[in-house]
Amino acid sequence: MRKLAGSFSLWPTMLRTRLYLGLLPLLLLFIAVCVVAAFRYRDLSQSINKSVTDNYQALVSGYEMREAATLMAGSLATAQRGDIITARRAYAEQRARFQRYFTEQSLAAVDTPRAALLGKIDDAFGQFNETARVPLDQDEAISVASLREVDASLVPVLKTVEALTQSDYAEVQAAAERSDRLVRRSMNFLFGAMVAGILLSLYLSSGLVRIFNTMASKRQSLP
């Protein structure tokens, strides 16, 4: 009888141990869910931040290149009015501006699909620059025909820059879709983890209930 009573006196300790061991898987599951969710949302944040930064800079560069090329062509109109020195200075400034933003985008687009589009811009700009420099380097008045040739050579530059801008916008949309997919996968993972946690808690609860019922029946069987 004393041995039996002693064994019953150990039940609270045994129950606590079983309770801790039973809740341990639930705790580990909760920790795992938190860790995975933290990494997923970190990746999502980094992806969105990089996409927004890169594409914003690309859009700004596209605008700057279009404006610089347009002002380069406009400087020939200044030269036609007789102010050749001002026209040459403005042309050189805008050409340097165009080349600065083009170089930035070229470095950022190494080994990417954008490199091919930037190559087309480079070819179109080179032709435009050669066409504009011929009348601008001469000391005589610039003819209307020369202005028309320059305007015609400007069109491919603007079109290729616009094509790059549209490609960048498509990349923004693709990045947004990738972010949406990542969010959906993360939500599905968290939902699955919640369901698994609920089922695990029900299973552990039922196990503890069986233990308590067994203990109660044993206590009632004691004289």
Coordinates of C-alpha atoms in Angstrom, one line a residue:
M1 CA 0.0 0.0 0.0
R2 CA 2.8 2.4 0.9
K3 CA 4.5 1.7 -2.5
L4 CA 1.2 2.4 -4.3
A5 CA 0.7 5.6 -2.4
G6 CA 4.2 6.7 -3.1
S7 CA 3.7 6.1 -6.8
F8 CA 0.6 8.3 -6.7
S9 CA 2.6 11.0 -5.0
L10 CA 4.9 11.1 -8.1
W11 CA 2.0 11.7 -10.5
P12 CA 2.1 15.5 -10.3
T13 CA 5.7 15.5 -11.4
M14 CA 5.1 12.9 -14.1
L15 CA 2.1 14.9 -15.3
R16 CA 4.2 18.1 -15.5
T17 CA 6.9 16.2 -17.4
R18 CA 4.4 14.8 -19.8
L19 CA 2.8 18.2 -20.3
Y20 CA 6.1 19.8 -21.1
L21 CA 7.1 17.0 -23.4
G22 CA 3.7 17.1 -25.1
L23 CA 3.8 20.9 -25.6
L24 CA 7.4 20.8 -26.9
P25 CA 6.5 19.9 -30.5
L26 CA 4.0 22.7 -30.5
L27 CA 6.6 25.1 -29.3
L28 CA 9.1 23.9 -31.9
L29 CA 6.5 24.2 -34.6
F30 CA 5.7 27.8 -33.5
I31 CA 9.4 28.7 -33.5
A32 CA 9.9 27.1 -37.0
V33 CA 6.9 29.0 -38.4
C34 CA 8.2 32.3 -37.0
V35 CA 11.7 31.7 -38.4
V36 CA 10.5 30.8 -41.9
A37 CA 8.0 33.7 -41.9
A38 CA 10.8 36.1 -40.9
F39 CA 13.1 34.9 -43.7
R40 CA 10.3 34.9 -46.3
Y41 CA 9.2 38.5 -45.5
R42 CA 12.8 39.6 -45.4
D43 CA 13.3 38.2 -48.9
L44 CA 10.1 39.9 -50.0
S45 CA 11.1 43.2 -48.5
Q46 CA 14.5 43.0 -50.2
S47 CA 13.0 42.1 -53.5
I48 CA 10.5 44.9 -53.5
N49 CA 13.1 47.4 -52.3
K50 CA 15.6 46.4 -55.0
S51 CA 13.0 46.4 -57.7
V52 CA 11.6 49.8 -56.8
T53 CA 15.1 51.3 -56.5
D54 CA 16.5 49.9 -59.7
N55 CA 13.4 50.6 -61.8
Y56 CA 13.0 54.1 -60.4
Q57 CA 16.6 54.9 -61.4
A58 CA 16.0 53.3 -64.8
L59 CA 12.9 55.5 -65.4
V60 CA 14.8 58.6 -64.3
S61 CA 17.7 57.8 -66.6
G62 CA 15.3 57.2 -69.5
Y63 CA 13.7 60.6 -69.0
E64 CA 17.1 62.3 -68.7
M65 CA 18.4 60.7 -71.9
R66 CA 15.3 61.6 -73.9
E67 CA 15.5 65.2 -72.7
A68 CA 19.3 65.4 -73.3
A69 CA 19.0 64.1 -76.9
T70 CA 16.1 66.5 -77.6
L71 CA 18.1 69.5 -76.3
M72 CA 21.1 68.4 -78.4
A73 CA 18.9 68.7 -81.4
G74 CA 17.5 72.0 -80.2
S75 CA 21.0 73.5 -79.9
L76 CA 21.2 73.4 -83.7
A77 CA 18.3 75.8 -83.9
T78 CA 20.3 78.1 -81.7
A79 CA 23.2 77.8 -84.1
Q80 CA 20.9 78.6 -87.0
R81 CA 20.1 81.9 -85.4
G82 CA 23.8 82.7 -85.5
D83 CA 24.9 82.0 -81.9
I84 CA 27.2 79.1 -82.8
I85 CA 29.4 79.3 -79.6
T86 CA 26.4 79.0 -77.3
A87 CA 25.0 76.2 -79.4
R88 CA 28.2 74.2 -79.3
R89 CA 28.5 74.6 -75.5
A90 CA 24.9 73.5 -75.0
Y91 CA 25.4 70.6 -77.3
A92 CA 28.5 69.4 -75.5
E93 CA 26.8 69.7 -72.1
Q94 CA 23.7 67.8 -73.2
R95 CA 25.8 65.1 -74.9
A96 CA 27.8 64.6 -71.7
R97 CA 24.5 64.4 -69.8
F98 CA 23.2 61.7 -72.1
Q99 CA 26.4 59.7 -72.0
R100 CA 26.6 59.9 -68.2
Y101 CA 23.1 58.4 -67.7
F102 CA 23.7 55.9 -70.5
T103 CA 27.0 54.7 -68.9
E104 CA 25.2 54.3 -65.5
Q105 CA 22.5 52.2 -67.1
S106 CA 25.0 50.2 -69.1
L107 CA 27.0 49.2 -66.0
A108 CA 23.8 48.3 -64.2
A109 CA 22.6 46.2 -67.2
V110 CA 25.7 43.9 -67.6
D111 CA 24.6 40.3 -68.3
T112 CA 20.9 41.3 -68.3
P113 CA 18.3 41.5 -71.2
R114 CA 18.5 45.3 -70.9
A115 CA 22.0 45.2 -72.4
A116 CA 20.7 44.5 -75.9
L117 CA 18.3 47.4 -75.7
L118 CA 21.1 49.7 -74.5
G119 CA 23.2 48.6 -77.4
K120 CA 20.4 49.7 -79.8
I121 CA 20.3 53.1 -78.0
D122 CA 24.1 53.4 -78.4
D123 CA 23.9 52.7 -82.1
A124 CA 21.1 55.2 -82.7
F125 CA 22.7 57.8 -80.5
G126 CA 26.0 57.4 -82.4
Q127 CA 24.3 58.0 -85.7
F128 CA 22.5 61.0 -84.3
N129 CA 25.6 62.5 -82.9
E130 CA 27.5 62.1 -86.2
T131 CA 24.6 63.7 -88.1
A132 CA 24.4 66.6 -85.7
R133 CA 28.1 67.3 -85.4
V134 CA 28.7 67.8 -89.2
P135 CA 26.7 71.1 -89.5
L136 CA 27.6 72.2 -85.9
D137 CA 31.3 72.0 -86.5
Q138 CA 31.1 74.2 -89.6
D139 CA 31.3 77.9 -89.3
E140 CA 28.7 78.6 -91.9
A141 CA 25.0 78.9 -91.3
I142 CA 23.1 75.7 -90.7
S143 CA 20.6 74.9 -93.4
V144 CA 17.0 73.8 -93.0
A145 CA 17.8 70.6 -94.7
S146 CA 20.5 69.8 -92.0
L147 CA 18.0 70.5 -89.3
R148 CA 15.6 68.1 -90.8
E149 CA 18.3 65.4 -91.1
V150 CA 19.2 65.9 -87.4
D151 CA 15.5 65.7 -86.4
A152 CA 15.1 62.5 -88.5
S153 CA 18.2 60.9 -86.8
L154 CA 16.8 61.9 -83.4
V155 CA 13.6 59.8 -83.9
P156 CA 15.4 56.4 -83.6
V157 CA 17.1 57.6 -80.4
L158 CA 13.8 58.5 -78.8
K159 CA 12.2 55.3 -80.0
T160 CA 14.9 53.1 -78.6
V161 CA 14.9 54.9 -75.2
E162 CA 11.1 54.6 -75.1
A163 CA 11.5 50.8 -75.8
L164 CA 13.9 50.6 -72.9
T165 CA 11.4 52.4 -70.7
Q166 CA 8.6 50.1 -71.7
S167 CA 10.8 47.1 -70.9
D168 CA 11.6 48.5 -67.5
Y169 CA 7.9 49.0 -66.8
A170 CA 7.2 45.4 -67.9
E171 CA 9.9 44.3 -65.4
V172 CA 8.2 46.3 -62.7
Q173 CA 5.0 44.5 -63.4
A174 CA 6.8 41.1 -63.4
A175 CA 8.5 42.0 -60.0
A176 CA 5.1 42.9 -58.6
E177 CA 3.7 39.5 -59.8
R178 CA 6.6 37.7 -58.2
S179 CA 6.0 39.6 -55.0
D180 CA 2.3 38.6 -55.1
R181 CA 3.3 34.9 -55.6
L182 CA 5.7 35.1 -52.7
V183 CA 3.0 36.6 -50.4
R184 CA 0.5 34.0 -51.4
R185 CA 3.0 31.2 -50.7
S186 CA 3.9 32.7 -47.4
M187 CA 0.2 33.0 -46.4
N188 CA -0.5 29.4 -47.5
F189 CA 2.5 28.3 -45.4
L190 CA 1.3 30.2 -42.4
F191 CA -2.2 28.9 -42.8
G192 CA -0.9 25.3 -43.1
A193 CA 1.2 25.8 -40.0
M194 CA -1.8 27.1 -38.1
V195 CA -3.9 24.1 -39.1
A196 CA -1.1 21.7 -38.2
G197 CA -0.6 23.5 -34.8
I198 CA -4.4 23.2 -34.1
L199 CA -4.4 19.5 -34.9
L200 CA -1.3 18.9 -32.9
S201 CA -2.7 20.8 -29.9
L202 CA -6.0 18.7 -30.1
Y203 CA -3.9 15.5 -30.3
L204 CA -1.8 16.5 -27.3
S205 CA -4.9 17.6 -25.4
S206 CA -6.7 14.3 -26.0
G207 CA -3.5 12.5 -24.8
L208 CA -3.5 14.5 -21.6
V209 CA -7.2 13.9 -21.1
R210 CA -6.6 10.2 -21.4
I211 CA -3.8 10.4 -18.8
F212 CA -6.0 12.3 -16.4
N213 CA -8.9 9.9 -16.9
T214 CA -6.5 7.0 -16.2
M215 CA -5.3 8.7 -13.0
A216 CA -8.8 9.4 -11.9
S217 CA -9.9 5.8 -12.4
K218 CA -6.9 4.5 -10.5
R219 CA -7.5 6.9 -7.6
Q220 CA -11.1 5.8 -7.4
S221 CA -10.0 2.1 -7.4
L222 CA -7.9 2.7 -4.3
P223 CA -9.5 1.5 -1.0

